[in-house]
Amino acid sequence: MKIGVLALQGAVREHIRHIELSGHEGIAVKRVEQLEEIDGLILPGGESTTLRRLMDLYGFKEVLQNSDLPMFGTCAGLIVLAQDVEGESGYLKKLDITVERNSFGRQVDSFESELDIKGIAEDIEGVFIRAPHIAQVEEGVDVLSRVGDKIVAVKQGKYLGVSFHPELTDDYRVTEYFINHMIKKD
Ligand code: GLN
């Protein structure tokens, strides 16, 4: 399959590597027209306010809101997919969740944690960098993983969102799961 990585900001190359390790073709998506050639889209981490501004600028917001392309958001990408962000209306609103940004405390900017992710594996290394968490989920959202009492991975229909950065390790099982189990090729 052809999987796009939104290439406006963030760890694009690392995601493409995981797509290739999963046995598929990865494409850096910079223009909306490229959305027509792909079977799924990954929204990388970075800074969600910047990411949103760039998505507005290049015309991605409306096209993606109206599209039924499967999407996988990591960190800032998860924030972009959420229905609500800290009590305010979210951006693409594909995942029926409320996220809070930078939720693991200022003194621990980043950390790693071994995660048990439902349906994927019990030993995924999660790299968290100024990570958000999912404070609330509505009906129909499947909670896949937590760190303590904080939800860090969810799935709803064809949308997957995680607080961490799977692309920064050599373990590509989360990306492989998104492509092989969440995308139906017709
Ligand atoms: N803190 C960032 C934000 O709020 C997300 C950080 C990341 O993607 N690593 O958008």
Short mmCIF file of N, CA and C and ligand atoms in Angstrom, two decimals:
data_model
loop_
_atom_site.label_atom_id
_atom_site.label_comp_id
_atom_site.label_asym_id
_atom_site.label_seq_id
_atom_site.Cartn_x
_atom_site.Cartn_y
_atom_site.Cartn_z
N MET A 1 0.83 -1.19 0.00
CA MET A 1 0.00 0.00 0.00
C MET A 1 0.86 1.24 0.00
N LYS A 2 0.26 2.35 -0.39
CA LYS A 2 0.98 3.63 -0.37
C LYS A 2 0.48 4.42 0.84
N ILE A 3 1.41 4.75 1.73
CA ILE A 3 1.04 5.47 2.93
C ILE A 3 1.75 6.82 2.95
N GLY A 4 0.97 7.88 3.14
CA GLY A 4 1.54 9.22 3.16
C GLY A 4 1.91 9.64 4.57
N VAL A 5 2.91 10.51 4.64
CA VAL A 5 3.24 11.16 5.92
C VAL A 5 3.14 12.66 5.65
N LEU A 6 2.30 13.34 6.41
CA LEU A 6 2.14 14.78 6.21
C LEU A 6 3.49 15.45 6.49
N ALA A 7 4.02 16.10 5.46
CA ALA A 7 5.42 16.55 5.53
C ALA A 7 5.52 18.07 5.62
N LEU A 8 4.76 18.65 6.55
CA LEU A 8 4.83 20.10 6.73
C LEU A 8 5.76 20.43 7.88
N GLN A 9 5.87 19.53 8.84
CA GLN A 9 6.68 19.74 10.03
C GLN A 9 6.82 18.41 10.75
N GLY A 10 7.93 18.20 11.44
CA GLY A 10 8.06 17.03 12.30
C GLY A 10 8.88 15.90 11.71
N ALA A 11 8.80 14.74 12.41
CA ALA A 11 9.66 13.59 12.08
C ALA A 11 9.11 12.80 10.91
N VAL A 12 9.31 13.29 9.70
CA VAL A 12 8.73 12.68 8.51
C VAL A 12 9.52 11.44 8.07
N ARG A 13 10.84 11.62 7.97
CA ARG A 13 11.70 10.53 7.47
C ARG A 13 11.59 9.27 8.32
N GLU A 14 11.52 9.48 9.63
CA GLU A 14 11.44 8.35 10.56
C GLU A 14 10.14 7.56 10.34
N HIS A 15 9.05 8.27 10.08
CA HIS A 15 7.78 7.58 9.81
C HIS A 15 7.86 6.81 8.49
N ILE A 16 8.48 7.43 7.50
CA ILE A 16 8.60 6.75 6.19
C ILE A 16 9.41 5.46 6.35
N ARG A 17 10.43 5.52 7.20
CA ARG A 17 11.24 4.32 7.46
C ARG A 17 10.38 3.20 8.06
N HIS A 18 9.53 3.55 9.01
CA HIS A 18 8.67 2.53 9.61
C HIS A 18 7.66 1.96 8.60
N ILE A 19 7.18 2.81 7.72
CA ILE A 19 6.25 2.35 6.68
C ILE A 19 6.97 1.34 5.79
N GLU A 20 8.21 1.68 5.42
CA GLU A 20 8.99 0.78 4.55
C GLU A 20 9.34 -0.52 5.26
N LEU A 21 9.69 -0.43 6.54
CA LEU A 21 9.98 -1.65 7.31
C LEU A 21 8.75 -2.55 7.39
N SER A 22 7.56 -1.92 7.36
CA SER A 22 6.32 -2.69 7.40
C SER A 22 6.00 -3.31 6.04
N GLY A 23 6.82 -3.02 5.04
CA GLY A 23 6.64 -3.62 3.72
C GLY A 23 5.77 -2.81 2.77
N HIS A 24 5.64 -1.52 3.04
CA HIS A 24 4.79 -0.67 2.19
C HIS A 24 5.58 0.54 1.69
N GLU A 25 4.93 1.30 0.81
CA GLU A 25 5.60 2.47 0.24
C GLU A 25 5.22 3.73 1.02
N GLY A 26 6.22 4.50 1.41
CA GLY A 26 5.97 5.74 2.16
C GLY A 26 6.18 6.96 1.29
N ILE A 27 5.26 7.91 1.41
CA ILE A 27 5.33 9.11 0.57
C ILE A 27 5.23 10.36 1.44
N ALA A 28 6.14 11.31 1.24
CA ALA A 28 6.08 12.58 1.96
C ALA A 28 5.02 13.44 1.28
N VAL A 29 3.96 13.78 2.03
CA VAL A 29 2.85 14.53 1.44
C VAL A 29 2.99 16.02 1.76
N LYS A 30 3.16 16.81 0.71
CA LYS A 30 3.31 18.26 0.89
C LYS A 30 2.18 19.04 0.25
N ARG A 31 1.47 18.40 -0.66
CA ARG A 31 0.38 19.08 -1.36
C ARG A 31 -0.89 18.25 -1.27
N VAL A 32 -2.04 18.91 -1.20
CA VAL A 32 -3.31 18.20 -1.05
C VAL A 32 -3.57 17.19 -2.17
N GLU A 33 -3.09 17.52 -3.38
CA GLU A 33 -3.35 16.61 -4.51
C GLU A 33 -2.76 15.22 -4.26
N GLN A 34 -1.68 15.17 -3.47
CA GLN A 34 -1.04 13.88 -3.22
C GLN A 34 -1.93 12.94 -2.40
N LEU A 35 -2.94 13.51 -1.72
CA LEU A 35 -3.82 12.67 -0.89
C LEU A 35 -4.57 11.65 -1.75
N GLU A 36 -4.72 11.98 -3.04
CA GLU A 36 -5.44 11.06 -3.92
C GLU A 36 -4.69 9.77 -4.21
N GLU A 37 -3.35 9.83 -4.08
CA GLU A 37 -2.58 8.62 -4.42
C GLU A 37 -2.33 7.70 -3.24
N ILE A 38 -2.81 8.06 -2.04
CA ILE A 38 -2.43 7.24 -0.88
C ILE A 38 -3.61 6.49 -0.27
N ASP A 39 -3.29 5.45 0.49
CA ASP A 39 -4.32 4.62 1.14
C ASP A 39 -4.50 4.96 2.61
N GLY A 40 -3.56 5.73 3.17
CA GLY A 40 -3.64 6.12 4.57
C GLY A 40 -2.66 7.25 4.81
N LEU A 41 -2.89 8.02 5.90
CA LEU A 41 -2.03 9.18 6.16
C LEU A 41 -1.57 9.19 7.62
N ILE A 42 -0.28 9.46 7.80
CA ILE A 42 0.26 9.61 9.15
C ILE A 42 0.51 11.09 9.42
N LEU A 43 0.00 11.56 10.58
CA LEU A 43 0.23 12.94 11.01
C LEU A 43 1.31 12.90 12.09
N PRO A 44 2.49 13.43 11.81
CA PRO A 44 3.61 13.27 12.75
C PRO A 44 3.54 14.23 13.94
N GLY A 45 4.46 14.03 14.85
CA GLY A 45 4.58 14.95 15.99
C GLY A 45 5.28 16.21 15.57
N GLY A 46 5.39 17.13 16.48
CA GLY A 46 5.99 18.44 16.20
C GLY A 46 5.37 19.41 17.19
N GLU A 47 4.80 20.47 16.67
CA GLU A 47 4.11 21.43 17.53
C GLU A 47 2.73 21.63 16.93
N SER A 48 1.69 21.25 17.68
CA SER A 48 0.37 21.21 17.06
C SER A 48 -0.12 22.57 16.58
N THR A 49 0.25 23.66 17.29
CA THR A 49 -0.23 24.98 16.85
C THR A 49 0.41 25.33 15.49
N THR A 50 1.69 25.02 15.33
CA THR A 50 2.38 25.27 14.06
C THR A 50 1.82 24.37 12.97
N LEU A 51 1.64 23.10 13.32
CA LEU A 51 1.12 22.13 12.37
C LEU A 51 -0.25 22.58 11.84
N ARG A 52 -1.09 23.05 12.74
CA ARG A 52 -2.42 23.51 12.33
C ARG A 52 -2.34 24.71 11.41
N ARG A 53 -1.44 25.63 11.76
CA ARG A 53 -1.28 26.82 10.93
C ARG A 53 -0.83 26.43 9.52
N LEU A 54 0.13 25.51 9.44
CA LEU A 54 0.63 25.08 8.13
C LEU A 54 -0.44 24.31 7.36
N MET A 55 -1.24 23.52 8.07
CA MET A 55 -2.31 22.79 7.40
C MET A 55 -3.36 23.74 6.84
N ASP A 56 -3.63 24.83 7.57
CA ASP A 56 -4.54 25.88 7.06
C ASP A 56 -3.96 26.49 5.80
N LEU A 57 -2.70 26.86 5.90
CA LEU A 57 -2.01 27.55 4.81
C LEU A 57 -1.99 26.74 3.52
N TYR A 58 -1.77 25.43 3.64
CA TYR A 58 -1.67 24.60 2.44
C TYR A 58 -2.98 23.90 2.08
N GLY A 59 -4.06 24.29 2.74
CA GLY A 59 -5.38 23.82 2.36
C GLY A 59 -5.74 22.39 2.77
N PHE A 60 -5.04 21.85 3.79
CA PHE A 60 -5.31 20.47 4.19
C PHE A 60 -6.55 20.31 5.08
N LYS A 61 -6.91 21.38 5.81
CA LYS A 61 -7.96 21.21 6.82
C LYS A 61 -9.27 20.71 6.22
N GLU A 62 -9.81 21.49 5.30
CA GLU A 62 -11.11 21.12 4.74
C GLU A 62 -11.08 19.78 4.02
N VAL A 63 -10.04 19.58 3.23
CA VAL A 63 -9.94 18.34 2.46
C VAL A 63 -9.90 17.14 3.39
N LEU A 64 -9.13 17.23 4.46
CA LEU A 64 -9.03 16.09 5.38
C LEU A 64 -10.28 15.92 6.22
N GLN A 65 -10.91 17.04 6.58
CA GLN A 65 -12.16 16.94 7.35
C GLN A 65 -13.23 16.19 6.55
N ASN A 66 -13.23 16.42 5.25
CA ASN A 66 -14.24 15.79 4.40
C ASN A 66 -13.80 14.46 3.83
N SER A 67 -12.59 14.03 4.16
CA SER A 67 -12.07 12.81 3.57
C SER A 67 -12.30 11.62 4.50
N ASP A 68 -12.36 10.42 3.90
CA ASP A 68 -12.47 9.26 4.78
C ASP A 68 -11.19 8.42 4.74
N LEU A 69 -10.10 9.08 4.46
CA LEU A 69 -8.78 8.44 4.45
C LEU A 69 -8.43 7.99 5.89
N PRO A 70 -7.98 6.74 6.06
CA PRO A 70 -7.55 6.33 7.40
C PRO A 70 -6.37 7.20 7.85
N MET A 71 -6.36 7.59 9.14
CA MET A 71 -5.28 8.45 9.63
C MET A 71 -4.74 7.96 10.96
N PHE A 72 -3.45 8.18 11.13
CA PHE A 72 -2.73 7.79 12.35
C PHE A 72 -1.95 9.02 12.82
N GLY A 73 -2.29 9.53 14.02
CA GLY A 73 -1.63 10.71 14.55
C GLY A 73 -0.74 10.37 15.72
N THR A 74 0.50 10.89 15.70
CA THR A 74 1.41 10.67 16.82
C THR A 74 1.70 12.02 17.47
N CYS A 75 1.52 12.08 18.79
CA CYS A 75 1.83 13.28 19.58
C CYS A 75 1.09 14.51 19.06
N ALA A 76 1.76 15.48 18.45
CA ALA A 76 1.03 16.64 17.92
C ALA A 76 -0.02 16.19 16.90
N GLY A 77 0.26 15.11 16.18
CA GLY A 77 -0.70 14.56 15.21
C GLY A 77 -1.96 14.05 15.88
N LEU A 78 -1.81 13.50 17.09
CA LEU A 78 -2.98 13.08 17.89
C LEU A 78 -3.82 14.31 18.26
N ILE A 79 -3.15 15.39 18.66
CA ILE A 79 -3.85 16.62 19.06
C ILE A 79 -4.66 17.15 17.87
N VAL A 80 -4.08 17.08 16.67
CA VAL A 80 -4.75 17.57 15.47
C VAL A 80 -5.99 16.74 15.13
N LEU A 81 -5.99 15.45 15.50
CA LEU A 81 -7.14 14.58 15.20
C LEU A 81 -8.29 14.70 16.21
N ALA A 82 -8.03 15.32 17.36
CA ALA A 82 -9.00 15.31 18.47
C ALA A 82 -10.21 16.22 18.26
N GLN A 83 -11.29 15.81 18.86
CA GLN A 83 -12.53 16.60 18.84
C GLN A 83 -12.40 17.87 19.69
N ASP A 84 -11.75 17.72 20.84
CA ASP A 84 -11.59 18.83 21.79
C ASP A 84 -10.17 18.90 22.30
N VAL A 85 -9.66 20.12 22.45
CA VAL A 85 -8.33 20.28 23.03
C VAL A 85 -8.47 21.24 24.21
N GLU A 86 -8.35 20.70 25.38
CA GLU A 86 -8.45 21.50 26.61
C GLU A 86 -9.67 22.41 26.62
N GLY A 87 -10.83 21.81 26.37
CA GLY A 87 -12.08 22.57 26.47
C GLY A 87 -12.39 23.42 25.24
N GLU A 88 -11.47 23.46 24.29
CA GLU A 88 -11.77 24.21 23.07
C GLU A 88 -11.96 23.27 21.91
N SER A 89 -12.67 23.76 20.92
CA SER A 89 -12.95 22.93 19.77
C SER A 89 -11.64 22.52 19.08
N GLY A 90 -11.56 21.25 18.70
CA GLY A 90 -10.35 20.73 18.07
C GLY A 90 -10.25 21.10 16.59
N TYR A 91 -9.41 20.39 15.87
CA TYR A 91 -9.09 20.77 14.48
C TYR A 91 -9.76 19.84 13.46
N LEU A 92 -9.27 18.62 13.31
CA LEU A 92 -9.89 17.72 12.32
C LEU A 92 -11.08 16.96 12.90
N LYS A 93 -11.11 16.83 14.23
CA LYS A 93 -12.25 16.22 14.94
C LYS A 93 -12.61 14.82 14.44
N LYS A 94 -11.60 14.00 14.20
CA LYS A 94 -11.86 12.65 13.74
C LYS A 94 -11.94 11.66 14.90
N LEU A 95 -11.27 11.96 16.00
CA LEU A 95 -11.32 11.10 17.18
C LEU A 95 -12.16 11.81 18.24
N ASP A 96 -13.16 11.09 18.74
CA ASP A 96 -14.09 11.68 19.69
C ASP A 96 -13.49 11.71 21.10
N ILE A 97 -12.46 12.51 21.26
CA ILE A 97 -11.71 12.54 22.51
C ILE A 97 -11.38 13.98 22.90
N THR A 98 -11.08 14.17 24.19
CA THR A 98 -10.56 15.45 24.65
C THR A 98 -9.10 15.24 25.03
N VAL A 99 -8.21 16.05 24.46
CA VAL A 99 -6.79 15.91 24.82
C VAL A 99 -6.33 17.10 25.63
N GLU A 100 -5.34 16.83 26.46
CA GLU A 100 -4.65 17.91 27.17
C GLU A 100 -3.20 17.88 26.72
N ARG A 101 -2.67 19.05 26.46
CA ARG A 101 -1.30 19.13 25.95
C ARG A 101 -0.29 19.17 27.09
N ASN A 102 0.92 18.77 26.78
CA ASN A 102 2.05 18.86 27.71
C ASN A 102 1.66 18.36 29.10
N SER A 103 1.10 17.16 29.13
CA SER A 103 0.45 16.74 30.38
C SER A 103 1.30 15.91 31.32
N PHE A 104 2.56 15.77 31.05
CA PHE A 104 3.35 14.94 31.96
C PHE A 104 4.30 15.76 32.83
N GLY A 105 3.98 17.04 33.02
CA GLY A 105 4.77 17.85 33.95
C GLY A 105 5.96 18.50 33.29
N ARG A 106 6.27 19.69 33.71
CA ARG A 106 7.34 20.47 33.07
C ARG A 106 8.72 19.89 33.34
N GLN A 107 8.87 19.36 34.54
CA GLN A 107 10.20 18.87 34.90
C GLN A 107 10.58 17.59 34.15
N VAL A 108 9.56 16.83 33.73
CA VAL A 108 9.86 15.67 32.89
C VAL A 108 9.39 15.94 31.46
N ASP A 109 10.20 16.70 30.76
CA ASP A 109 9.92 17.06 29.38
C ASP A 109 9.76 15.84 28.50
N SER A 110 10.64 14.86 28.74
CA SER A 110 10.52 13.64 27.96
C SER A 110 10.91 12.43 28.80
N PHE A 111 10.34 11.29 28.47
CA PHE A 111 10.64 10.06 29.19
C PHE A 111 10.26 8.88 28.31
N GLU A 112 10.71 7.70 28.71
CA GLU A 112 10.34 6.49 27.99
C GLU A 112 9.60 5.55 28.93
N SER A 113 8.69 4.80 28.37
CA SER A 113 7.92 3.88 29.19
C SER A 113 7.53 2.67 28.35
N GLU A 114 7.62 1.48 28.93
CA GLU A 114 7.20 0.29 28.21
C GLU A 114 5.68 0.19 28.26
N LEU A 115 5.07 0.08 27.09
CA LEU A 115 3.61 0.14 27.02
C LEU A 115 2.99 -1.19 26.60
N ASP A 116 1.88 -1.47 27.25
CA ASP A 116 1.04 -2.60 26.86
C ASP A 116 -0.06 -2.01 25.98
N ILE A 117 -0.01 -2.29 24.70
CA ILE A 117 -0.99 -1.71 23.79
C ILE A 117 -1.93 -2.80 23.27
N LYS A 118 -3.18 -2.66 23.64
CA LYS A 118 -4.19 -3.66 23.32
C LYS A 118 -4.22 -3.97 21.82
N GLY A 119 -4.12 -5.24 21.49
CA GLY A 119 -4.20 -5.66 20.09
C GLY A 119 -2.89 -5.55 19.34
N ILE A 120 -1.86 -4.92 19.95
CA ILE A 120 -0.58 -4.76 19.24
C ILE A 120 0.52 -5.56 19.94
N ALA A 121 0.90 -5.19 21.15
CA ALA A 121 1.94 -5.91 21.89
C ALA A 121 1.99 -5.40 23.32
N GLU A 122 2.62 -6.18 24.19
CA GLU A 122 2.69 -5.80 25.60
C GLU A 122 3.99 -5.10 25.95
N ASP A 123 4.87 -4.97 24.96
CA ASP A 123 6.21 -4.45 25.25
C ASP A 123 6.67 -3.41 24.23
N ILE A 124 5.82 -2.44 23.99
CA ILE A 124 6.19 -1.38 23.05
C ILE A 124 6.88 -0.26 23.84
N GLU A 125 8.03 0.16 23.32
CA GLU A 125 8.77 1.23 23.97
C GLU A 125 8.16 2.58 23.55
N GLY A 126 7.62 3.29 24.52
CA GLY A 126 7.00 4.58 24.19
C GLY A 126 7.95 5.72 24.51
N VAL A 127 8.23 6.56 23.50
CA VAL A 127 9.05 7.75 23.73
C VAL A 127 8.10 8.95 23.78
N PHE A 128 8.08 9.60 24.95
CA PHE A 128 7.16 10.73 25.16
C PHE A 128 7.96 12.02 25.19
N ILE A 129 7.59 12.97 24.33
CA ILE A 129 8.29 14.26 24.29
C ILE A 129 7.24 15.38 24.41
N ARG A 130 7.26 16.07 25.54
CA ARG A 130 6.22 17.08 25.82
C ARG A 130 4.86 16.57 25.34
N ALA A 131 4.55 15.39 25.80
CA ALA A 131 3.42 14.64 25.24
C ALA A 131 2.07 15.07 25.80
N PRO A 132 1.05 14.97 24.96
CA PRO A 132 -0.32 15.17 25.44
C PRO A 132 -0.83 13.87 26.07
N HIS A 133 -1.98 13.92 26.73
CA HIS A 133 -2.66 12.68 27.07
C HIS A 133 -4.14 12.85 26.75
N ILE A 134 -4.85 11.74 26.75
CA ILE A 134 -6.25 11.78 26.39
C ILE A 134 -7.04 11.80 27.70
N ALA A 135 -7.68 12.94 27.96
CA ALA A 135 -8.34 13.14 29.25
C ALA A 135 -9.73 12.54 29.27
N GLN A 136 -10.36 12.43 28.11
CA GLN A 136 -11.73 11.92 28.05
C GLN A 136 -11.99 11.25 26.72
N VAL A 137 -12.70 10.14 26.76
CA VAL A 137 -13.09 9.49 25.50
C VAL A 137 -14.60 9.31 25.47
N GLU A 138 -15.18 9.48 24.31
CA GLU A 138 -16.63 9.28 24.16
C GLU A 138 -16.89 7.85 23.71
N GLU A 139 -18.17 7.50 23.68
CA GLU A 139 -18.54 6.16 23.27
C GLU A 139 -18.04 5.85 21.87
N GLY A 140 -17.58 4.63 21.67
CA GLY A 140 -17.11 4.26 20.34
C GLY A 140 -15.60 4.36 20.20
N VAL A 141 -14.97 4.97 21.21
CA VAL A 141 -13.50 5.09 21.18
C VAL A 141 -12.92 3.95 22.00
N ASP A 142 -11.98 3.25 21.40
CA ASP A 142 -11.35 2.11 22.04
C ASP A 142 -10.05 2.56 22.71
N VAL A 143 -9.97 2.41 24.04
CA VAL A 143 -8.73 2.78 24.75
C VAL A 143 -7.74 1.63 24.61
N LEU A 144 -6.56 1.91 24.05
CA LEU A 144 -5.58 0.84 23.79
C LEU A 144 -4.45 0.80 24.81
N SER A 145 -4.15 1.94 25.44
CA SER A 145 -3.03 1.93 26.37
C SER A 145 -3.06 3.12 27.33
N ARG A 146 -2.47 2.88 28.51
CA ARG A 146 -2.38 3.93 29.53
C ARG A 146 -0.99 3.97 30.12
N VAL A 147 -0.59 5.15 30.62
CA VAL A 147 0.60 5.26 31.47
C VAL A 147 0.05 5.73 32.81
N GLY A 148 0.11 4.87 33.82
CA GLY A 148 -0.57 5.18 35.09
C GLY A 148 -2.05 5.28 34.79
N ASP A 149 -2.68 6.40 35.15
CA ASP A 149 -4.11 6.53 34.85
C ASP A 149 -4.36 7.37 33.60
N LYS A 150 -3.29 7.71 32.90
CA LYS A 150 -3.46 8.57 31.71
C LYS A 150 -3.54 7.74 30.43
N ILE A 151 -4.57 8.02 29.64
CA ILE A 151 -4.73 7.30 28.36
C ILE A 151 -3.75 7.87 27.35
N VAL A 152 -3.01 6.96 26.68
CA VAL A 152 -1.98 7.41 25.72
C VAL A 152 -2.14 6.79 24.32
N ALA A 153 -3.13 5.92 24.13
CA ALA A 153 -3.37 5.38 22.79
C ALA A 153 -4.85 5.04 22.65
N VAL A 154 -5.44 5.45 21.52
CA VAL A 154 -6.85 5.17 21.25
C VAL A 154 -7.06 4.85 19.77
N LYS A 155 -8.19 4.21 19.53
CA LYS A 155 -8.57 3.89 18.16
C LYS A 155 -10.06 4.11 18.02
N GLN A 156 -10.47 4.64 16.89
CA GLN A 156 -11.90 4.78 16.62
C GLN A 156 -12.09 4.64 15.12
N GLY A 157 -12.75 3.57 14.71
CA GLY A 157 -12.94 3.33 13.29
C GLY A 157 -11.60 3.27 12.58
N LYS A 158 -11.41 4.13 11.59
CA LYS A 158 -10.16 4.10 10.82
C LYS A 158 -9.12 5.10 11.32
N TYR A 159 -9.31 5.56 12.57
CA TYR A 159 -8.38 6.55 13.12
C TYR A 159 -7.66 5.99 14.35
N LEU A 160 -6.34 6.18 14.35
CA LEU A 160 -5.50 5.73 15.46
C LEU A 160 -4.74 6.94 15.98
N GLY A 161 -4.66 7.07 17.32
CA GLY A 161 -3.92 8.20 17.87
C GLY A 161 -3.11 7.77 19.08
N VAL A 162 -1.84 8.20 19.12
CA VAL A 162 -0.99 7.88 20.26
C VAL A 162 -0.26 9.14 20.74
N SER A 163 -0.01 9.21 22.07
CA SER A 163 0.66 10.37 22.66
C SER A 163 2.15 10.40 22.41
N PHE A 164 2.69 9.23 22.06
CA PHE A 164 4.14 9.09 22.02
C PHE A 164 4.65 9.06 20.56
N HIS A 165 5.96 8.75 20.44
CA HIS A 165 6.62 8.75 19.12
C HIS A 165 7.13 7.35 18.78
N PRO A 166 6.30 6.50 18.20
CA PRO A 166 6.79 5.16 17.84
C PRO A 166 7.91 5.22 16.81
N GLU A 167 7.91 6.26 15.99
CA GLU A 167 8.89 6.34 14.89
C GLU A 167 10.32 6.58 15.37
N LEU A 168 10.48 6.94 16.64
CA LEU A 168 11.83 7.23 17.14
C LEU A 168 12.54 5.99 17.69
N THR A 169 11.91 4.83 17.57
CA THR A 169 12.59 3.59 17.95
C THR A 169 12.67 2.70 16.70
N ASP A 170 13.29 1.53 16.84
CA ASP A 170 13.37 0.62 15.69
C ASP A 170 12.15 -0.28 15.59
N ASP A 171 11.27 -0.17 16.57
CA ASP A 171 10.11 -1.05 16.64
C ASP A 171 8.96 -0.45 15.82
N TYR A 172 8.65 -1.10 14.70
CA TYR A 172 7.65 -0.52 13.80
C TYR A 172 6.27 -1.17 13.92
N ARG A 173 6.03 -1.90 15.03
CA ARG A 173 4.78 -2.65 15.14
C ARG A 173 3.51 -1.80 15.20
N VAL A 174 3.61 -0.57 15.73
CA VAL A 174 2.40 0.27 15.80
C VAL A 174 2.01 0.72 14.38
N THR A 175 3.01 1.14 13.61
CA THR A 175 2.75 1.56 12.22
C THR A 175 2.25 0.38 11.39
N GLU A 176 2.87 -0.77 11.60
CA GLU A 176 2.47 -1.98 10.89
C GLU A 176 1.01 -2.32 11.21
N TYR A 177 0.63 -2.17 12.48
CA TYR A 177 -0.75 -2.43 12.89
C TYR A 177 -1.71 -1.48 12.16
N PHE A 178 -1.36 -0.19 12.15
CA PHE A 178 -2.21 0.79 11.46
C PHE A 178 -2.41 0.38 10.00
N ILE A 179 -1.33 0.05 9.34
CA ILE A 179 -1.45 -0.25 7.90
C ILE A 179 -2.14 -1.59 7.66
N ASN A 180 -1.71 -2.61 8.36
CA ASN A 180 -2.22 -3.95 8.04
C ASN A 180 -3.57 -4.28 8.66
N HIS A 181 -3.92 -3.62 9.76
CA HIS A 181 -5.19 -3.95 10.41
C HIS A 181 -6.26 -2.87 10.32
N MET A 182 -5.88 -1.65 9.98
CA MET A 182 -6.87 -0.59 9.98
C MET A 182 -7.20 -0.04 8.61
N ILE A 183 -6.42 -0.44 7.61
CA ILE A 183 -6.70 0.06 6.26
C ILE A 183 -7.23 -1.07 5.40
N LYS A 184 -8.38 -0.83 4.84
CA LYS A 184 -8.94 -1.85 3.94
C LYS A 184 -8.79 -1.36 2.52
N LYS A 185 -8.08 -2.17 1.77
CA LYS A 185 -7.84 -1.79 0.37
C LYS A 185 -8.96 -2.37 -0.48
N ASP A 186 -9.57 -1.48 -1.33
CA ASP A 186 -10.62 -2.07 -2.18
C ASP A 186 -10.16 -2.25 -3.61
N1 GLN B 1 3.75 19.60 22.94
C1 GLN B 1 3.45 19.50 21.54
C2 GLN B 1 2.09 20.13 21.23
O1 GLN B 1 1.39 20.51 22.10
C3 GLN B 1 3.49 18.08 21.06
C4 GLN B 1 4.87 17.55 21.20
C5 GLN B 1 5.24 16.51 20.21
O2 GLN B 1 4.61 16.32 19.18
N2 GLN B 1 6.34 15.86 20.50
O3 GLN B 1 1.73 20.23 20.09
#
